[in-house]
């Protein structure tokens, strides 16, 4: 499956929203006994699947960017679409670039380093940007500044 999806656009925000919209239309069509609405739902879902399998990545990326920009100011929908961006699109981008193995190796090295320093170092995640921070253990309440986003926080070490 991984080889089949190489060079294809995969599931981006627009594809996921098309899938959700198609499922909702299908449910409404079947509950209200509107067969024509179910056919429209199937067409929407097929368009979403074809977008995901498309090899014209630039065109799909432009369509997705236009969709995200158009829905950014829509109350409710803008936040929902933005929440999809960190998940599926990022996973597809890393899969397309072939970085999943490198990410796994980096995570293994980080875990090994954290295990070695577990007695002398406390590890915490910056609540603002998610950067992993290390602070000395046993110093009581300390003020920590994130080197990446410069957010300040107080914590016990």
PDB file of C-alpha atoms in Angstrom:
ATOM      1  CA  UNK A   1       0.000   0.000   0.000  1.00  0.00           C
ATOM      2  CA  UNK A   2       2.891   2.333   0.801  1.00  0.00           C
ATOM      3  CA  UNK A   3       4.335   1.852  -2.700  1.00  0.00           C
ATOM      4  CA  UNK A   4       0.908   2.386  -4.265  1.00  0.00           C
ATOM      5  CA  UNK A   5       0.477   5.766  -2.513  1.00  0.00           C
ATOM      6  CA  UNK A   6       3.957   7.064  -3.409  1.00  0.00           C
ATOM      7  CA  UNK A   7       3.624  10.044  -5.730  1.00  0.00           C
ATOM      8  CA  UNK A   8      -0.070  10.489  -4.934  1.00  0.00           C
ATOM      9  CA  UNK A   9      -1.582  13.378  -3.013  1.00  0.00           C
ATOM     10  CA  UNK A  10      -3.254  11.368  -0.234  1.00  0.00           C
ATOM     11  CA  UNK A  11      -5.837  12.686   2.201  1.00  0.00           C
ATOM     12  CA  UNK A  12      -5.653  16.437   2.757  1.00  0.00           C
ATOM     13  CA  UNK A  13      -8.146  18.742   4.494  1.00  0.00           C
ATOM     14  CA  UNK A  14     -10.448  19.072   1.477  1.00  0.00           C
ATOM     15  CA  UNK A  15     -10.526  15.307   0.905  1.00  0.00           C
ATOM     16  CA  UNK A  16     -11.419  14.645   4.543  1.00  0.00           C
ATOM     17  CA  UNK A  17     -14.163  17.294   4.542  1.00  0.00           C
ATOM     18  CA  UNK A  18     -15.566  15.831   1.299  1.00  0.00           C
ATOM     19  CA  UNK A  19     -15.676  12.425   2.976  1.00  0.00           C
ATOM     20  CA  UNK A  20     -17.469  13.776   6.059  1.00  0.00           C
ATOM     21  CA  UNK A  21     -19.891  15.767   3.904  1.00  0.00           C
ATOM     22  CA  UNK A  22     -20.626  12.715   1.739  1.00  0.00           C
ATOM     23  CA  UNK A  23     -21.319  10.551   4.781  1.00  0.00           C
ATOM     24  CA  UNK A  24     -23.643  13.177   6.280  1.00  0.00           C
ATOM     25  CA  UNK A  25     -25.503  13.520   2.962  1.00  0.00           C
ATOM     26  CA  UNK A  26     -25.831   9.731   2.723  1.00  0.00           C
ATOM     27  CA  UNK A  27     -27.256   9.532   6.244  1.00  0.00           C
ATOM     28  CA  UNK A  28     -29.750  12.326   5.581  1.00  0.00           C
ATOM     29  CA  UNK A  29     -30.711  10.772   2.236  1.00  0.00           C
ATOM     30  CA  UNK A  30     -31.315   7.355   3.760  1.00  0.00           C
ATOM     31  CA  UNK A  31     -33.201   8.679   6.804  1.00  0.00           C
ATOM     32  CA  UNK A  32     -35.408  11.017   4.752  1.00  0.00           C
ATOM     33  CA  UNK A  33     -35.804   8.435   1.943  1.00  0.00           C
ATOM     34  CA  UNK A  34     -34.354  10.792  -0.674  1.00  0.00           C
ATOM     35  CA  UNK A  35     -32.566   8.440  -3.040  1.00  0.00           C
ATOM     36  CA  UNK A  36     -31.252  11.312  -5.156  1.00  0.00           C
ATOM     37  CA  UNK A  37     -29.457  12.728  -2.086  1.00  0.00           C
ATOM     38  CA  UNK A  38     -27.752   9.375  -1.534  1.00  0.00           C
ATOM     39  CA  UNK A  39     -26.535   9.424  -5.143  1.00  0.00           C
ATOM     40  CA  UNK A  40     -25.091  12.905  -4.625  1.00  0.00           C
ATOM     41  CA  UNK A  41     -23.404  11.642  -1.455  1.00  0.00           C
ATOM     42  CA  UNK A  42     -21.793   8.784  -3.364  1.00  0.00           C
ATOM     43  CA  UNK A  43     -20.560  11.236  -6.021  1.00  0.00           C
ATOM     44  CA  UNK A  44     -19.028  13.502  -3.333  1.00  0.00           C
ATOM     45  CA  UNK A  45     -17.275  10.546  -1.685  1.00  0.00           C
ATOM     46  CA  UNK A  46     -15.965   9.308  -5.071  1.00  0.00           C
ATOM     47  CA  UNK A  47     -14.592  12.788  -5.827  1.00  0.00           C
ATOM     48  CA  UNK A  48     -12.818  12.744  -2.445  1.00  0.00           C
ATOM     49  CA  UNK A  49     -11.306   9.316  -3.112  1.00  0.00           C
ATOM     50  CA  UNK A  50     -10.171  10.341  -6.610  1.00  0.00           C
ATOM     51  CA  UNK A  51      -8.544  13.474  -5.115  1.00  0.00           C
ATOM     52  CA  UNK A  52      -6.641  11.284  -2.663  1.00  0.00           C
ATOM     53  CA  UNK A  53      -5.440   8.966  -5.430  1.00  0.00           C
ATOM     54  CA  UNK A  54      -4.514  11.779  -7.824  1.00  0.00           C
ATOM     55  CA  UNK A  55      -0.896  12.040  -8.985  1.00  0.00           C
ATOM     56  CA  UNK A  56      -1.258  15.741  -9.860  1.00  0.00           C
ATOM     57  CA  UNK A  57      -0.021  16.859  -6.446  1.00  0.00           C
ATOM     58  CA  UNK A  58       0.476  20.540  -7.339  1.00  0.00           C
ATOM     59  CA  UNK A  59      -3.106  20.990  -8.544  1.00  0.00           C
ATOM     60  CA  UNK A  60      -4.519  19.181  -5.480  1.00  0.00           C
ATOM     61  CA  UNK A  61      -2.314  21.286  -3.182  1.00  0.00           C
ATOM     62  CA  UNK A  62      -3.572  24.515  -4.793  1.00  0.00           C
ATOM     63  CA  UNK A  63      -7.194  23.347  -4.461  1.00  0.00           C
ATOM     64  CA  UNK A  64      -6.616  22.459  -0.811  1.00  0.00           C
ATOM     65  CA  UNK A  65      -4.926  25.807  -0.035  1.00  0.00           C
ATOM     66  CA  UNK A  66      -7.833  27.682  -1.648  1.00  0.00           C
ATOM     67  CA  UNK A  67     -10.315  25.606   0.372  1.00  0.00           C
ATOM     68  CA  UNK A  68      -8.463  26.200   3.666  1.00  0.00           C
ATOM     69  CA  UNK A  69      -8.230  29.940   2.940  1.00  0.00           C
ATOM     70  CA  UNK A  70     -11.942  30.116   2.034  1.00  0.00           C
ATOM     71  CA  UNK A  71     -13.042  28.304   5.196  1.00  0.00           C
ATOM     72  CA  UNK A  72     -10.633  30.067   7.578  1.00  0.00           C
ATOM     73  CA  UNK A  73     -13.159  32.793   8.505  1.00  0.00           C
ATOM     74  CA  UNK A  74     -16.257  30.566   8.611  1.00  0.00           C
ATOM     75  CA  UNK A  75     -17.269  30.113  12.276  1.00  0.00           C
ATOM     76  CA  UNK A  76     -16.958  26.489  13.380  1.00  0.00           C
ATOM     77  CA  UNK A  77     -15.850  25.122  10.013  1.00  0.00           C
ATOM     78  CA  UNK A  78     -12.604  27.122   9.978  1.00  0.00           C
ATOM     79  CA  UNK A  79     -11.448  25.656  13.301  1.00  0.00           C
ATOM     80  CA  UNK A  80     -12.484  22.151  12.238  1.00  0.00           C
ATOM     81  CA  UNK A  81     -10.535  22.390   8.964  1.00  0.00           C
ATOM     82  CA  UNK A  82      -7.519  23.856  10.790  1.00  0.00           C
ATOM     83  CA  UNK A  83      -7.558  20.957  13.252  1.00  0.00           C
ATOM     84  CA  UNK A  84      -7.356  18.524  10.321  1.00  0.00           C
ATOM     85  CA  UNK A  85      -4.220  20.231   8.998  1.00  0.00           C
ATOM     86  CA  UNK A  86      -1.860  18.951  11.681  1.00  0.00           C
ATOM     87  CA  UNK A  87      -2.953  15.376  11.324  1.00  0.00           C
ATOM     88  CA  UNK A  88      -3.551  13.995   7.869  1.00  0.00           C
ATOM     89  CA  UNK A  89      -1.737  16.565   5.757  1.00  0.00           C
ATOM     90  CA  UNK A  90       1.407  16.433   7.870  1.00  0.00           C
ATOM     91  CA  UNK A  91       1.384  12.644   7.856  1.00  0.00           C
ATOM     92  CA  UNK A  92       0.990  12.567   4.083  1.00  0.00           C
ATOM     93  CA  UNK A  93       3.758  15.117   3.604  1.00  0.00           C
ATOM     94  CA  UNK A  94       6.163  13.099   5.745  1.00  0.00           C
ATOM     95  CA  UNK A  95       5.117   9.871   4.030  1.00  0.00           C
ATOM     96  CA  UNK A  96       5.643  11.445   0.593  1.00  0.00           C
ATOM     97  CA  UNK A  97       9.061  12.722   1.619  1.00  0.00           C
ATOM     98  CA  UNK A  98       9.948   9.339   3.127  1.00  0.00           C
ATOM     99  CA  UNK A  99      10.853  10.762   6.536  1.00  0.00           C
ATOM    100  CA  UNK A 100       8.897   8.339   8.700  1.00  0.00           C
ATOM    101  CA  UNK A 101      11.951   6.121   9.226  1.00  0.00           C
ATOM    102  CA  UNK A 102      14.120   9.128  10.108  1.00  0.00           C
ATOM    103  CA  UNK A 103      11.481  10.343  12.561  1.00  0.00           C
ATOM    104  CA  UNK A 104      11.443   6.941  14.216  1.00  0.00           C
ATOM    105  CA  UNK A 105      15.233   6.949  14.543  1.00  0.00           C
ATOM    106  CA  UNK A 106      15.171  10.441  16.060  1.00  0.00           C
ATOM    107  CA  UNK A 107      12.497   9.375  18.550  1.00  0.00           C
ATOM    108  CA  UNK A 108      14.591   6.350  19.540  1.00  0.00           C
ATOM    109  CA  UNK A 109      17.663   8.530  20.131  1.00  0.00           C
ATOM    110  CA  UNK A 110      15.619  10.994  22.186  1.00  0.00           C
ATOM    111  CA  UNK A 111      14.113   8.226  24.305  1.00  0.00           C
ATOM    112  CA  UNK A 112      17.549   6.740  24.904  1.00  0.00           C
ATOM    113  CA  UNK A 113      18.942  10.136  25.958  1.00  0.00           C
ATOM    114  CA  UNK A 114      15.984  10.750  28.270  1.00  0.00           C
ATOM    115  CA  UNK A 115      16.401   7.329  29.868  1.00  0.00           C
ATOM    116  CA  UNK A 116      20.096   7.976  30.530  1.00  0.00           C
ATOM    117  CA  UNK A 117      19.414  11.327  32.199  1.00  0.00           C
ATOM    118  CA  UNK A 118      16.297  10.279  34.114  1.00  0.00           C
ATOM    119  CA  UNK A 119      17.967  10.616  37.552  1.00  0.00           C
ATOM    120  CA  UNK A 120      19.499  14.050  37.039  1.00  0.00           C
ATOM    121  CA  UNK A 121      17.210  15.700  34.487  1.00  0.00           C
ATOM    122  CA  UNK A 122      13.473  16.391  34.337  1.00  0.00           C
ATOM    123  CA  UNK A 123      11.869  16.641  30.890  1.00  0.00           C
ATOM    124  CA  UNK A 124       8.834  18.763  30.117  1.00  0.00           C
ATOM    125  CA  UNK A 125       7.028  19.940  27.027  1.00  0.00           C
ATOM    126  CA  UNK A 126       6.509  23.619  26.268  1.00  0.00           C
ATOM    127  CA  UNK A 127       2.746  24.270  26.419  1.00  0.00           C
ATOM    128  CA  UNK A 128       3.047  26.903  23.700  1.00  0.00           C
ATOM    129  CA  UNK A 129       5.013  25.181  20.917  1.00  0.00           C
ATOM    130  CA  UNK A 130       5.493  21.569  22.110  1.00  0.00           C
ATOM    131  CA  UNK A 131       9.304  21.767  22.260  1.00  0.00           C
ATOM    132  CA  UNK A 132      10.816  19.214  24.659  1.00  0.00           C
ATOM    133  CA  UNK A 133      12.754  20.994  27.436  1.00  0.00           C
ATOM    134  CA  UNK A 134      15.186  19.541  29.940  1.00  0.00           C
ATOM    135  CA  UNK A 135      15.727  21.037  33.399  1.00  0.00           C
ATOM    136  CA  UNK A 136      17.887  19.864  36.318  1.00  0.00           C
ATOM    137  CA  UNK A 137      16.072  17.714  38.865  1.00  0.00           C
ATOM    138  CA  UNK A 138      15.756  18.640  42.526  1.00  0.00           C
ATOM    139  CA  UNK A 139      16.006  22.447  42.210  1.00  0.00           C
ATOM    140  CA  UNK A 140      12.485  23.158  43.505  1.00  0.00           C
ATOM    141  CA  UNK A 141      10.262  25.677  41.776  1.00  0.00           C
ATOM    142  CA  UNK A 142      12.079  27.171  38.772  1.00  0.00           C
ATOM    143  CA  UNK A 143      11.248  29.547  35.933  1.00  0.00           C
ATOM    144  CA  UNK A 144      11.924  28.043  32.492  1.00  0.00           C
ATOM    145  CA  UNK A 145      12.120  29.903  29.172  1.00  0.00           C
ATOM    146  CA  UNK A 146      11.539  27.930  25.974  1.00  0.00           C
ATOM    147  CA  UNK A 147      14.454  28.471  23.545  1.00  0.00           C
ATOM    148  CA  UNK A 148      12.181  28.032  20.532  1.00  0.00           C
ATOM    149  CA  UNK A 149       9.211  30.338  21.260  1.00  0.00           C
ATOM    150  CA  UNK A 150      10.541  32.220  24.316  1.00  0.00           C
ATOM    151  CA  UNK A 151       7.493  31.364  26.413  1.00  0.00           C
ATOM    152  CA  UNK A 152       8.107  31.569  30.154  1.00  0.00           C
ATOM    153  CA  UNK A 153       6.662  29.070  32.628  1.00  0.00           C
ATOM    154  CA  UNK A 154       7.133  28.067  36.242  1.00  0.00           C
ATOM    155  CA  UNK A 155       7.510  24.421  37.182  1.00  0.00           C
ATOM    156  CA  UNK A 156       8.876  22.134  39.845  1.00  0.00           C
ATOM    157  CA  UNK A 157      11.939  20.170  38.877  1.00  0.00           C
TER     158      UNK A 157
END
